Short mmCIF file of C-alpha atoms and ligand atoms in Angstrom, two decimals:
data_model
loop_
_atom_site.label_atom_id
_atom_site.label_comp_id
_atom_site.label_asym_id
_atom_site.label_seq_id
_atom_site.Cartn_x
_atom_site.Cartn_y
_atom_site.Cartn_z
CA MET A 679 0.00 0.00 0.00
CA THR A 680 1.66 3.22 -1.13
CA THR A 681 -0.93 5.82 -0.12
CA GLU A 682 -1.63 6.36 3.56
CA ARG A 683 -4.60 4.56 5.06
CA SER A 684 -7.53 6.76 6.15
CA GLU A 685 -8.52 6.73 9.82
CA GLU A 686 -11.63 4.62 9.04
CA GLU A 687 -9.51 2.02 7.25
CA THR A 688 -7.24 1.32 10.24
CA VAL A 689 -9.79 -1.06 11.79
CA ALA A 690 -11.89 -3.65 9.94
CA TYR A 691 -14.84 -5.59 11.28
CA SER A 692 -17.71 -7.89 10.38
CA ILE A 693 -20.50 -9.52 12.38
CA GLU A 694 -21.30 -13.18 11.77
CA ASN A 695 -23.67 -15.37 13.79
CA GLY A 696 -23.35 -13.34 17.00
CA ILE A 697 -19.56 -12.87 16.77
CA ALA A 698 -17.99 -9.48 15.97
CA TRP A 699 -14.66 -10.10 14.23
CA VAL A 700 -12.63 -6.91 14.75
CA LYS A 701 -9.19 -6.53 13.16
CA PHE A 702 -6.25 -4.21 13.55
CA ASN A 703 -5.99 -3.23 9.90
CA ARG A 704 -2.58 -1.73 9.14
CA PRO A 705 -0.84 -4.89 7.90
CA GLU A 706 1.76 -2.86 5.97
CA LYS A 707 2.83 -1.39 9.35
CA ARG A 708 2.42 -4.69 11.19
CA ASN A 709 -0.74 -3.26 12.82
CA CYS A 710 1.19 -0.96 15.13
CA MET A 711 -1.12 1.40 17.00
CA SER A 712 -1.13 4.95 15.64
CA PRO A 713 -3.34 7.72 17.07
CA LYS A 714 -5.64 7.23 14.06
CA LEU A 715 -6.02 3.53 14.77
CA ASN A 716 -6.64 4.18 18.46
CA ARG A 717 -9.40 6.69 17.69
CA GLN A 718 -11.02 4.40 15.14
CA MET A 719 -10.87 1.39 17.46
CA MET A 720 -12.75 3.35 20.12
CA ARG A 721 -15.45 4.23 17.55
CA VAL A 722 -15.81 0.61 16.45
CA LEU A 723 -15.96 -0.68 20.03
CA ASP A 724 -18.58 1.96 20.87
CA GLU A 725 -20.66 0.94 17.88
CA LEU A 726 -20.56 -2.79 18.66
CA GLU A 727 -20.89 -2.75 22.46
CA PHE A 728 -24.67 -2.49 22.66
CA ASP A 729 -25.48 -3.99 19.25
CA ASP A 730 -27.91 -6.87 19.89
CA LYS A 731 -26.40 -8.80 16.97
CA VAL A 732 -23.12 -9.07 18.89
CA GLY A 733 -22.70 -11.56 21.74
CA VAL A 734 -18.90 -12.01 21.67
CA LEU A 735 -16.13 -9.80 20.29
CA VAL A 736 -12.92 -11.24 18.81
CA LEU A 737 -9.88 -9.01 18.26
CA SER A 738 -7.32 -10.14 15.69
CA GLY A 739 -4.92 -8.63 13.16
CA GLU A 740 -4.82 -8.45 9.38
CA GLY A 741 -1.69 -9.97 7.82
CA SER A 742 1.35 -11.31 9.67
CA ALA A 743 0.92 -9.33 12.90
CA TRP A 744 -1.58 -9.12 15.72
CA SER A 745 -0.04 -5.78 16.70
CA ALA A 746 3.59 -4.63 16.68
CA GLY A 747 2.80 -2.37 19.65
CA MET A 748 2.69 1.40 19.60
CA ASP A 749 3.61 3.24 16.41
CA LEU A 750 7.12 4.49 17.21
CA LYS A 751 6.84 7.25 14.61
CA GLU A 752 3.23 8.48 14.80
CA TYR A 753 2.49 7.73 18.46
CA PHE A 754 5.87 8.46 20.09
CA ARG A 755 8.12 10.66 17.92
CA GLU A 756 5.55 12.89 16.26
CA ASN A 757 3.62 13.55 19.48
CA GLU A 758 6.73 14.17 21.54
CA ALA A 759 7.76 16.77 18.98
CA LYS A 760 4.42 18.53 19.50
CA GLY A 761 4.79 18.60 23.31
CA LEU A 762 3.19 17.29 26.47
CA GLY A 763 -0.43 17.98 25.46
CA ALA A 764 -0.15 15.92 22.29
CA THR A 765 1.53 13.05 24.14
CA ARG A 766 -1.10 13.02 26.89
CA LYS A 767 -3.91 13.11 24.30
CA ALA A 768 -2.41 10.16 22.41
CA GLN A 769 -2.02 8.21 25.67
CA SER A 770 -5.60 8.93 26.64
CA GLU A 771 -6.86 7.72 23.23
CA ALA A 772 -4.91 4.46 23.49
CA TYR A 773 -5.54 3.72 27.16
CA GLY A 774 -9.17 4.74 26.69
CA TRP A 775 -10.06 1.93 24.29
CA TRP A 776 -8.04 -0.62 26.27
CA ARG A 777 -10.03 0.37 29.37
CA LYS A 778 -13.33 0.16 27.47
CA LEU A 779 -12.33 -3.32 26.33
CA ARG A 780 -11.37 -4.41 29.89
CA TRP A 781 -14.90 -3.67 31.09
CA TYR A 782 -16.68 -4.43 27.81
CA GLN A 783 -20.33 -5.41 27.94
CA LYS A 784 -19.71 -8.60 25.94
CA PRO A 785 -17.06 -11.31 26.48
CA THR A 786 -13.94 -10.62 24.41
CA ILE A 787 -11.30 -12.92 22.90
CA ALA A 788 -7.84 -11.97 21.64
CA MET A 789 -7.04 -14.11 18.58
CA VAL A 790 -3.29 -13.57 18.24
CA ASN A 791 -2.35 -14.51 14.70
CA GLY A 792 1.25 -13.18 14.69
CA TRP A 793 3.56 -10.53 16.20
CA CYS A 794 2.47 -9.06 19.55
CA PHE A 795 4.79 -6.47 21.10
CA GLY A 796 4.93 -3.97 23.93
CA GLY A 797 1.84 -1.78 23.83
CA GLY A 798 -0.02 -4.75 22.32
CA TYR A 799 0.01 -6.28 25.80
CA GLY A 800 -2.57 -3.63 26.80
CA PRO A 801 -5.37 -4.91 24.55
CA LEU A 802 -4.13 -8.50 25.00
CA HIS A 803 -4.80 -8.20 28.74
CA SER A 804 -8.05 -6.28 28.14
CA CYS A 805 -9.49 -9.25 26.28
CA ASP A 806 -11.09 -11.76 28.64
CA LEU A 807 -9.60 -14.78 26.89
CA ALA A 808 -6.61 -15.12 24.57
CA PHE A 809 -5.76 -17.75 21.97
CA ALA A 810 -2.70 -17.62 19.73
CA ALA A 811 -1.01 -19.35 16.86
CA GLU A 812 1.77 -21.62 18.13
CA ASP A 813 4.23 -19.61 16.02
CA ALA A 814 2.99 -16.16 17.09
CA GLN A 815 5.74 -14.12 18.73
CA PHE A 816 5.29 -12.16 21.95
CA GLY A 817 7.83 -9.66 23.22
CA LEU A 818 8.39 -6.80 25.62
CA SER A 819 10.77 -5.20 23.14
CA GLU A 820 10.81 -1.83 24.92
CA ILE A 821 14.19 -2.60 26.49
CA ASN A 822 15.59 -3.16 22.98
CA TRP A 823 14.94 0.44 21.98
CA GLY A 824 15.66 2.01 25.33
CA ILE A 825 12.51 2.44 27.42
CA LEU A 826 10.75 0.55 30.20
CA PRO A 827 7.56 -1.36 29.33
CA GLY A 828 5.09 1.47 29.96
CA GLY A 829 1.48 1.95 28.97
CA GLY A 830 0.48 -0.84 31.34
CA ALA A 831 2.77 -3.47 29.77
CA THR A 832 4.74 -4.01 33.00
CA LYS A 833 1.50 -4.33 34.94
CA VAL A 834 0.18 -6.84 32.41
CA ALA A 835 3.39 -8.88 32.72
CA THR A 836 3.20 -8.99 36.53
CA ASN A 837 -0.56 -9.67 36.50
CA LEU A 838 -0.24 -12.63 34.16
CA LEU A 839 3.28 -14.03 34.66
CA ASN A 840 5.19 -15.13 37.70
CA MET A 841 7.87 -12.71 38.93
CA ARG A 842 10.86 -14.55 37.45
CA ASN A 843 9.29 -14.86 33.99
CA ALA A 844 8.04 -11.24 34.06
CA MET A 845 11.52 -10.02 35.01
CA TYR A 846 13.30 -12.15 32.40
CA HIS A 847 10.81 -11.17 29.69
CA ALA A 848 11.10 -7.42 30.43
CA LEU A 849 14.88 -7.30 30.94
CA MET A 850 16.01 -9.57 28.11
CA GLY A 851 13.83 -8.36 25.26
CA GLU A 852 13.66 -11.91 23.88
CA ASN A 853 10.49 -13.12 22.20
CA ILE A 854 8.49 -16.16 23.26
CA ASP A 855 6.27 -18.16 20.92
CA GLY A 856 2.60 -18.98 21.40
CA LYS A 857 3.34 -22.32 23.07
CA THR A 858 5.57 -20.70 25.71
CA ALA A 859 3.06 -17.84 26.13
CA ALA A 860 0.44 -20.48 27.00
CA GLU A 861 2.81 -22.25 29.42
CA TRP A 862 3.58 -18.92 31.11
CA GLY A 863 -0.10 -17.95 31.40
CA LEU A 864 0.05 -14.96 29.06
CA ILE A 865 -2.65 -16.60 26.93
CA ASN A 866 -5.10 -19.47 27.40
CA GLU A 867 -4.01 -21.74 24.61
CA ALA A 868 -1.85 -21.99 21.49
CA VAL A 869 -2.92 -23.94 18.41
CA PRO A 870 -1.52 -24.22 14.86
CA LEU A 871 -2.36 -21.08 12.84
CA ASP A 872 -4.69 -22.96 10.49
CA LYS A 873 -6.75 -24.15 13.49
CA LEU A 874 -6.84 -20.79 15.29
CA GLN A 875 -10.05 -19.31 13.91
CA GLY A 876 -11.87 -22.64 14.28
CA ARG A 877 -10.87 -22.97 17.93
CA VAL A 878 -11.83 -19.35 18.69
CA THR A 879 -15.18 -19.81 16.94
CA GLU A 880 -15.81 -22.90 19.07
CA VAL A 881 -15.08 -20.96 22.28
CA ALA A 882 -17.19 -17.99 21.14
CA ASN A 883 -20.11 -20.30 20.30
CA THR A 884 -19.97 -21.82 23.78
CA LEU A 885 -20.05 -18.32 25.32
CA LEU A 886 -23.03 -17.41 23.10
CA GLU A 887 -25.03 -20.20 24.76
CA LYS A 888 -24.59 -18.70 28.24
CA ASN A 889 -26.75 -16.18 30.05
CA PRO A 890 -25.35 -12.75 28.95
CA VAL A 891 -26.09 -10.99 32.26
CA ALA A 892 -24.22 -13.73 34.12
CA LEU A 893 -21.31 -13.51 31.65
CA LYS A 894 -20.84 -9.77 32.22
CA ALA A 895 -21.15 -10.15 36.01
CA THR A 896 -18.63 -13.03 35.97
CA LYS A 897 -15.99 -11.34 33.81
CA ASP A 898 -16.11 -8.18 35.92
CA ALA A 899 -15.96 -10.23 39.12
CA ILE A 900 -12.82 -12.07 38.01
CA ARG A 901 -11.03 -8.76 37.35
CA ARG A 902 -12.34 -6.98 40.49
CA VAL A 903 -11.77 -9.67 43.14
CA THR A 904 -8.15 -10.15 42.08
CA GLU A 905 -7.34 -6.94 43.95
CA MET A 906 -9.59 -7.54 46.99
CA THR A 907 -9.12 -9.25 50.33
CA TYR A 908 -11.16 -12.44 50.77
CA ASP A 909 -13.77 -10.72 52.94
CA ASN A 910 -14.17 -7.77 50.57
CA ALA A 911 -14.49 -10.17 47.65
CA GLU A 912 -17.14 -12.18 49.47
CA ASP A 913 -19.17 -9.01 50.09
CA TYR A 914 -18.68 -7.74 46.51
CA LEU A 915 -19.81 -11.06 45.03
CA ILE A 916 -23.01 -11.15 47.12
CA ARG A 917 -23.85 -7.65 45.89
CA ALA A 918 -22.82 -8.38 42.30
CA GLN A 919 -25.15 -11.40 42.20
CA GLU A 920 -28.03 -9.36 43.66
CA ALA A 921 -27.40 -6.55 41.17
CA ALA A 922 -27.38 -9.06 38.29
CA ASN A 923 -30.68 -10.50 39.58
CA SER A 924 -32.26 -7.08 39.30
CA TYR A 925 -31.71 -7.21 35.52
CA ASP A 926 -32.26 -10.90 35.00
CA ASN A 927 -34.33 -12.52 37.70
CA GLU A 928 -35.65 -15.38 35.55
CA GLY A 929 -32.48 -16.91 34.08
CA ARG A 930 -31.22 -18.77 37.13
CA LYS A 931 -34.79 -19.88 38.01
CA GLU A 932 -35.18 -21.31 34.51
CA GLY A 933 -31.74 -22.92 34.84
CA ILE A 934 -32.78 -24.66 38.06
CA LYS A 935 -36.18 -25.65 36.62
CA GLN A 936 -34.75 -27.27 33.47
CA PHE A 937 -32.41 -29.35 35.66
CA ILE A 938 -34.56 -30.23 38.69
CA ASP A 939 -38.10 -30.37 37.19
CA ASP A 940 -37.77 -30.84 33.40
CA LYS A 941 -34.55 -32.90 33.54
CA THR A 942 -33.60 -31.58 30.08
CA TYR A 943 -29.93 -30.78 30.83
CA LYS A 944 -27.28 -31.04 33.54
CA PRO A 945 -25.47 -27.83 34.62
CA GLY A 946 -22.33 -29.88 35.18
CA LEU A 947 -22.30 -30.70 31.47
CA GLY A 948 -23.47 -27.52 29.68
CA ALA A 949 -25.79 -24.50 29.66
CA TYR A 950 -29.57 -24.42 30.04
CA ASP A 951 -31.72 -23.52 27.02
CA LYS A 952 -31.97 -19.71 27.11
CA SER A 953 -34.66 -19.61 24.43
CA LYS A 954 -37.19 -21.02 26.94
CA GLN A 955 -36.51 -18.23 29.44
CA LYS A 956 -39.33 -15.82 30.28
CA GLY A 957 -38.83 -12.07 30.64
N1 ACO B 1710 6.11 1.48 14.91
C1 ACO B 1710 6.25 2.09 13.71
N2 ACO B 1710 6.40 1.42 12.55
C2 ACO B 1710 6.43 0.08 12.62
C3 ACO B 1710 6.30 -0.62 13.83
C4 ACO B 1710 6.13 0.14 15.02
N3 ACO B 1710 5.95 -0.43 16.24
N4 ACO B 1710 6.37 -1.94 13.58
C5 ACO B 1710 6.51 -2.07 12.25
N5 ACO B 1710 6.57 -0.85 11.65
C6 ACO B 1710 6.72 -0.53 10.23
C7 ACO B 1710 8.15 -0.61 9.76
O1 ACO B 1710 8.86 0.59 10.06
C8 ACO B 1710 7.94 -0.83 8.29
O2 ACO B 1710 7.60 0.40 7.69
P1 ACO B 1710 8.12 0.78 6.19
O3 ACO B 1710 7.53 -0.27 5.30
O4 ACO B 1710 7.57 2.12 5.96
O5 ACO B 1710 9.61 0.70 6.25
C9 ACO B 1710 6.69 -1.71 8.23
O6 ACO B 1710 6.03 -1.50 9.46
C10 ACO B 1710 6.99 -3.17 8.10
O7 ACO B 1710 7.87 -3.53 9.14
P2 ACO B 1710 9.13 -4.50 8.92
O8 ACO B 1710 10.05 -4.26 10.07
O9 ACO B 1710 9.69 -4.33 7.55
O10 ACO B 1710 8.39 -5.91 9.03
P3 ACO B 1710 8.99 -7.36 9.39
O11 ACO B 1710 7.89 -8.31 9.10
O12 ACO B 1710 10.32 -7.57 8.75
O13 ACO B 1710 9.26 -7.32 10.98
C11 ACO B 1710 8.58 -6.80 13.24
C12 ACO B 1710 8.16 -7.31 11.85
C13 ACO B 1710 9.55 -7.81 13.90
C14 ACO B 1710 7.28 -6.70 14.04
C15 ACO B 1710 9.28 -5.43 13.12
O14 ACO B 1710 8.51 -4.58 12.31
C16 ACO B 1710 9.50 -4.76 14.45
O15 ACO B 1710 10.43 -5.06 15.17
N6 ACO B 1710 8.59 -3.79 14.81
C17 ACO B 1710 8.69 -3.08 16.06
C18 ACO B 1710 8.20 -3.93 17.23
C19 ACO B 1710 8.30 -3.15 18.50
O16 ACO B 1710 9.31 -3.18 19.16
N7 ACO B 1710 7.24 -2.39 18.83
C20 ACO B 1710 7.24 -1.46 19.90
C21 ACO B 1710 6.97 -2.15 21.19
S1 ACO B 1710 7.20 -1.07 22.56
C22 ACO B 1710 5.73 -0.24 22.71
O17 ACO B 1710 4.77 -0.55 22.06
C23 ACO B 1710 5.63 0.82 23.73
#
C-alpha cells in the first residue's frame, strides 16, 4: 500500500452469527497502533458494544501481525515533537479503548495470529480470553529500543506471569512463541495457525449459549476480586449477584427448573436452554 490509510480504514470488522470479528488493519505497518487507529478502534468498540447482533467480540490482526505495539513514529516521535499535550492526548486515546475493552459489555477474545509487542500487551490483557497461533511471537521489546515497558505493559506482565518470567521477559527483550506464552499464562491456549479461527469460533459459540447478564457479572468479578481481600471479595460477590438478579431474575430460576423439574440438561455438562426463558 503506497498511499496512507484513512482513519476509518485502520480497523476492519464484520459480524457473523453473533460474533464481531474486529481486526487491527494496518498490515503494511504490522498493525502498530497509531493515534488514528486508536481513535477508530474506540469508535468501532462503541458501535458494537450495545449492538444486539453481537454476543462475543474477537480481536485479531490483518496480515502477519496481531499488533507490533505502539507506532514508534506516529504515536511516540511525532507527538513528543508537539509537546506534552499531544503526548497526553495520544495516551488517553490508546488507554481509553483498552479500558473500554477491559470492562466491555460482551465477552472478548484476543485471537493472536502473529507478532504481539509492547503496547499490544494492553489490549491483550483487556481481552477476557486469549488464543494464539503456536508460532505467534510475543515480546516486551521496549528494552531493545531504550525504554521501560510502559502503557500498562509491566503491569500486564506482573498480572499474568510469575515474577521470574516477568523479570526475564522485560529485561532480556527476547520473544516467546505462542506455546511458551500459554505455558507462562500470558494466553489461554496456542494452536496451529490454520486451526486458530476454528478454535476461537468454538469458544465464542460456547459463550453465546450462556446467560449474557451472568457472563458480564462473571468477567467483571474475576477482574475486580483479584485486587480484593477475601472478605471484601465475598461481600462484593453477594452484591454483584443481587445486582445481576435485578436485571435478570428469571435466568437462574429457569436454569434450576430445566435441571430439577424438566430434567432436560445437567449444569455440570453444559448451559440451560436460554430460548425457553421468560422475561
Ligand atoms: N512502529 C512504527 N512502525 C512500525 C512498527 C512500530 N511499532 N512496527 C513495524 N513498523 C513498520 C516498519 O517501520 C515498516 O515500515 P516501512 O515499510 O515504511 O519501512 C513496516 O512497518 C513493516 O515492518 P518491517 O520491520 O519491515 O516488518 P517485518 O515483518 O520484517 O518485521 C517486526 C516485523 C519484527 C514486528 C518489526 O517490524 C518490528 O520489530 N517492529 C517493532 C516492534 C516493537 O518493538 N514495537 C514497539 C513495542 S514497545 C511499545 O509498544 C511501547
